[in-house]
Coordinates of C-alpha atoms in Angstrom, one line a residue:
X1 CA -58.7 13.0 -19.0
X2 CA -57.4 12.9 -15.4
X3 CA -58.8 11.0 -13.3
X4 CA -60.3 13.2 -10.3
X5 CA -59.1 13.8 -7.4
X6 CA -61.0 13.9 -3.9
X7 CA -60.0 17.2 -1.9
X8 CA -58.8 16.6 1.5
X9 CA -60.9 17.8 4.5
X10 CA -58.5 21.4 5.4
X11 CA -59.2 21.8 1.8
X12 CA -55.2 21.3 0.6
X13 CA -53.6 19.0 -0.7
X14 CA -53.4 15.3 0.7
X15 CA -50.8 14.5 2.7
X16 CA -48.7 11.0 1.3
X17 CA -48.5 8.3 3.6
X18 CA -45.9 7.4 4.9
X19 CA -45.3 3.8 5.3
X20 CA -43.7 2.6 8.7
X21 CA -40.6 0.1 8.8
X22 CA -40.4 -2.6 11.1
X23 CA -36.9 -3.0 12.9
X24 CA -36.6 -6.4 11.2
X25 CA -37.1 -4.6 7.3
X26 CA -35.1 -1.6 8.8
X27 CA -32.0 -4.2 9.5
X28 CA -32.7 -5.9 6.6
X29 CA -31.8 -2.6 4.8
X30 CA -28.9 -1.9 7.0
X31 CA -27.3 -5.3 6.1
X32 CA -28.0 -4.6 2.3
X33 CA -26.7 -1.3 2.5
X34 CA -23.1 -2.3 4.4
X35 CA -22.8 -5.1 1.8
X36 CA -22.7 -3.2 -1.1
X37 CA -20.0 -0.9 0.8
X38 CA -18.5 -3.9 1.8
X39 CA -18.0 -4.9 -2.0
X40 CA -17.3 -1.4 -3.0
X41 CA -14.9 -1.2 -1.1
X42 CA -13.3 -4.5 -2.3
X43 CA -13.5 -3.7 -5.5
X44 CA -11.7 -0.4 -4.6
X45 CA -8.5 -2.9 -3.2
X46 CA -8.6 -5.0 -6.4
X47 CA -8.6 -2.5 -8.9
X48 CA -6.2 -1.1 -7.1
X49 CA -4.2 -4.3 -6.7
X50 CA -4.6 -4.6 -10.5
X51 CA -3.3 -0.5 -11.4
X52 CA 0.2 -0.6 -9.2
X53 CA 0.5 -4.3 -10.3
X54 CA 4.6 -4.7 -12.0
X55 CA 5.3 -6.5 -15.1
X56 CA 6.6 -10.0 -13.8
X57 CA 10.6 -9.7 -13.5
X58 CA 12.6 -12.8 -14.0
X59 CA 14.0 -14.7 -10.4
X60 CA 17.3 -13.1 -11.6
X61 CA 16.3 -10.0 -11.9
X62 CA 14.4 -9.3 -9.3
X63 CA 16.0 -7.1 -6.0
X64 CA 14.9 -9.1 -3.2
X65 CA 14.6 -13.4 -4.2
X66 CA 11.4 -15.1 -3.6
X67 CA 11.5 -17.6 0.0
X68 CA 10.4 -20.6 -2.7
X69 CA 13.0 -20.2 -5.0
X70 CA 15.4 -22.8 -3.9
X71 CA 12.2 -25.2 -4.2
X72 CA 11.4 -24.5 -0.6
X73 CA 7.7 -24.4 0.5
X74 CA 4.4 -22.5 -1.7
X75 CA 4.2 -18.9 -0.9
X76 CA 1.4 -17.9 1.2
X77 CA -1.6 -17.1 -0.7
X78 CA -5.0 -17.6 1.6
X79 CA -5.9 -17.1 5.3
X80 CA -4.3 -13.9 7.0
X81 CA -1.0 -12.3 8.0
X82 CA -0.3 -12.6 11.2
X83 CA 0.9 -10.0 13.7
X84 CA 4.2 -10.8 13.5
X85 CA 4.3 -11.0 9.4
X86 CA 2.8 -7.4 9.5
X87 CA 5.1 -6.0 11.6
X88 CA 8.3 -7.7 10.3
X89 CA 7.2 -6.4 6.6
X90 CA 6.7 -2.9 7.9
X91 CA 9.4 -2.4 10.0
X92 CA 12.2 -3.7 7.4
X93 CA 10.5 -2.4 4.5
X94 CA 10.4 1.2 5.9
X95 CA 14.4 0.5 6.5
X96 CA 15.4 -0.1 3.0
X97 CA 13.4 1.5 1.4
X98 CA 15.1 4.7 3.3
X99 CA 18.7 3.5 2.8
X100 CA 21.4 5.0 0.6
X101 CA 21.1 2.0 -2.2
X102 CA 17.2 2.2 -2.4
X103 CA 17.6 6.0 -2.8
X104 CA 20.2 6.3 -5.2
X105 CA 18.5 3.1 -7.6
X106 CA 14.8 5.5 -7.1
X107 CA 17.3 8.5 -8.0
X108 CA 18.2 7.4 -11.8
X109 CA 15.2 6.7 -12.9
X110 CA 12.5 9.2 -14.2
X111 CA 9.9 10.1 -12.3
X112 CA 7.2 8.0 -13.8
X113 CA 9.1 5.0 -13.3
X114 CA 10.2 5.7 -10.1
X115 CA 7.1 5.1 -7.9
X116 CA 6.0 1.7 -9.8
X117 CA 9.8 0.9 -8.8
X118 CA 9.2 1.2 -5.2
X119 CA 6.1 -0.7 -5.9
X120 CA 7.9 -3.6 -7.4
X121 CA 10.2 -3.4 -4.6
X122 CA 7.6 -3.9 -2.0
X123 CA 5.6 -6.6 -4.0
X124 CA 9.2 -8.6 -4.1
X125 CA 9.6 -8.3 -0.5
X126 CA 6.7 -10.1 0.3
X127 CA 7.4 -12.6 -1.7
X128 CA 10.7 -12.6 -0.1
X129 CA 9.1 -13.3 3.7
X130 CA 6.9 -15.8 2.0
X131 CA 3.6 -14.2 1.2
X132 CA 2.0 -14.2 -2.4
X133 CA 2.3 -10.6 -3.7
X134 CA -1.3 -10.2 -4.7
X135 CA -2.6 -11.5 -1.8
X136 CA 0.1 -9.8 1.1
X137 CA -1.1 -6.5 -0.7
X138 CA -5.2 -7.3 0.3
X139 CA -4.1 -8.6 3.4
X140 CA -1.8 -5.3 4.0
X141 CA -4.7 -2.9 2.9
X142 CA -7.4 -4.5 5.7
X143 CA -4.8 -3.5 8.4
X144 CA -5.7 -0.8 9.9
X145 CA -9.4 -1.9 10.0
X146 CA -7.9 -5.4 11.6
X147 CA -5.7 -3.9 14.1
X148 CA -7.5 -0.7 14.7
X149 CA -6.9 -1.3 18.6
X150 CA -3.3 -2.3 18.2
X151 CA -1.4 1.0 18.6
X152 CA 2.3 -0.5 17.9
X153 CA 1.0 -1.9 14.8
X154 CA -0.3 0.8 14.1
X155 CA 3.0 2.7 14.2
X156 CA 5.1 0.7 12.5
X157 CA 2.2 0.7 9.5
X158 CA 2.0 4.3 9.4
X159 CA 6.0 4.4 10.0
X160 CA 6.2 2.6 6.6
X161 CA 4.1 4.7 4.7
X162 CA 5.6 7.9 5.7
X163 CA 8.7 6.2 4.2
X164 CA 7.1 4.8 1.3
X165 CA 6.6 9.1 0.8
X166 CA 9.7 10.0 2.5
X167 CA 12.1 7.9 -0.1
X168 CA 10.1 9.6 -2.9
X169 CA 10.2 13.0 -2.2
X170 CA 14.6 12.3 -1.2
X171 CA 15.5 10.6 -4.6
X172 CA 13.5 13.1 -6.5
X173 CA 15.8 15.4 -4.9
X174 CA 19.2 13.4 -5.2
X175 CA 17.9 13.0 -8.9
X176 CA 17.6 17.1 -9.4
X177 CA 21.3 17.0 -8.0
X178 CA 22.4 14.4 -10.7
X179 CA 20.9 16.5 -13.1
X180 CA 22.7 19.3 -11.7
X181 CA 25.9 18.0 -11.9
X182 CA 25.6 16.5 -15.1
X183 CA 25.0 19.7 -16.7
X184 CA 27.5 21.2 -15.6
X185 CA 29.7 18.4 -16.6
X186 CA 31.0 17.2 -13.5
X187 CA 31.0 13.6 -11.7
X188 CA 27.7 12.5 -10.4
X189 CA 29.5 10.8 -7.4
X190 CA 26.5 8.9 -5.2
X191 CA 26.3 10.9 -2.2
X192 CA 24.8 9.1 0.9
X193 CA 21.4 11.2 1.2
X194 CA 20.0 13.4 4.1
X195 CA 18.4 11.0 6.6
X196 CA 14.6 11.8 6.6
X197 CA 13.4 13.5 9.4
X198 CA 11.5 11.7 11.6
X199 CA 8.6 13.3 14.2
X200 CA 7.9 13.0 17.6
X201 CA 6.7 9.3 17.3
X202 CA 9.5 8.5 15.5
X203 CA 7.8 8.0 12.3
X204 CA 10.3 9.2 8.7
X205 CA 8.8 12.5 6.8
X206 CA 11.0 14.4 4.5
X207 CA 10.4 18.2 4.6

């Protein structure tokens, strides 16, 4: 049977206490709380890391060399990018990746090989400046939480994801004119595409 229960004194029923926290248990929760976010979150960037990983190209193959490969120092792999390496992979990267070659090579290929292309691309390039792909792409994705108060950063980071986008959206169209032309069975001559348009800031967007 249940066990009985005493009726309050208005004759309802009990109120449940409530217990009260201390500020030391209520920061102790707070701290538990942003850790697991902070692990989330990482586990976010590495499955991540692991999805858009390329299968490993040869030296030879590759678009854009690694700095090593002439046996000269180990590619960066711990610590953090500097300034300077954030802004020089940025700024260049958002330049090729927006020029004729890197549209027309994104252009003849399908589209679901053309974005893990640009990915490859990207990957390569760090090696290129000396930074360990897996690593320049964790060190690239805690940017704007490590430069929040750097506005020219900032830019430049933004600058080359709207290219990232931008060179997308213009070989998917030079690819529909390839198409075009070779249906109708004329040449596919590679035409030097539209520049993307860029807003007030400066930063590439295609329409």
């Amino acid at each position: 049977p249940a066990a009985d229960v005493a009726p309050s004194s208005g004759g309802g029923a009990a109120a449940a206490a409530v217990p009260e926290l201390d500020e030391s248990a209520l920061g102790m929760a707070f701290g538990a709380l942003r850790l697991m976010a902070d692990k989330l979150e990482h586990l976010g960037r590495e499955a991540t890391i692991e999805v858009t990983r390329p299968t490993p190209k040869e030296i030879a193959l590759r678009r854009f060399k690694p700095a090593n490969v002439e046996g000269g120092e180990a590619l960066q792999s711990s610590g953090s990018l500097t300034r300077e390496q954030v802004m020089r992979f940025t700024t260049e990267a958002a330049r090729w990746l927006l020029e004729r070659e890197s549209i027309e090579m994104l252009a003849r290929v399908d589209d679901a090989t053309r974005g893990p292309l640009s990915v490859s691309w990207q990957r390569e390039y760090l090696e290129h400046l000396g930074v360990e792909q897996d690593f320049g792409c964790r060190q690239l994705a805690l940017v704007p939480e490590r430069f929040k108060g750097d506005e020219g950063l900032l830019k430049a980071f933004a600058a080359f994801q709207a290219a990232c986008m931008a060179s997308m959206k213009m070989s998917a169209a030079r690819r529909a004119e390839l198409e075009k032309e070779k249906q109708a069975g004329g040449p596919a001559p590679e035409a030097a595409p539209a520049a993307a348009a860029r807003d007030a800031n400066g930063v590439p967007h295609a329409d």
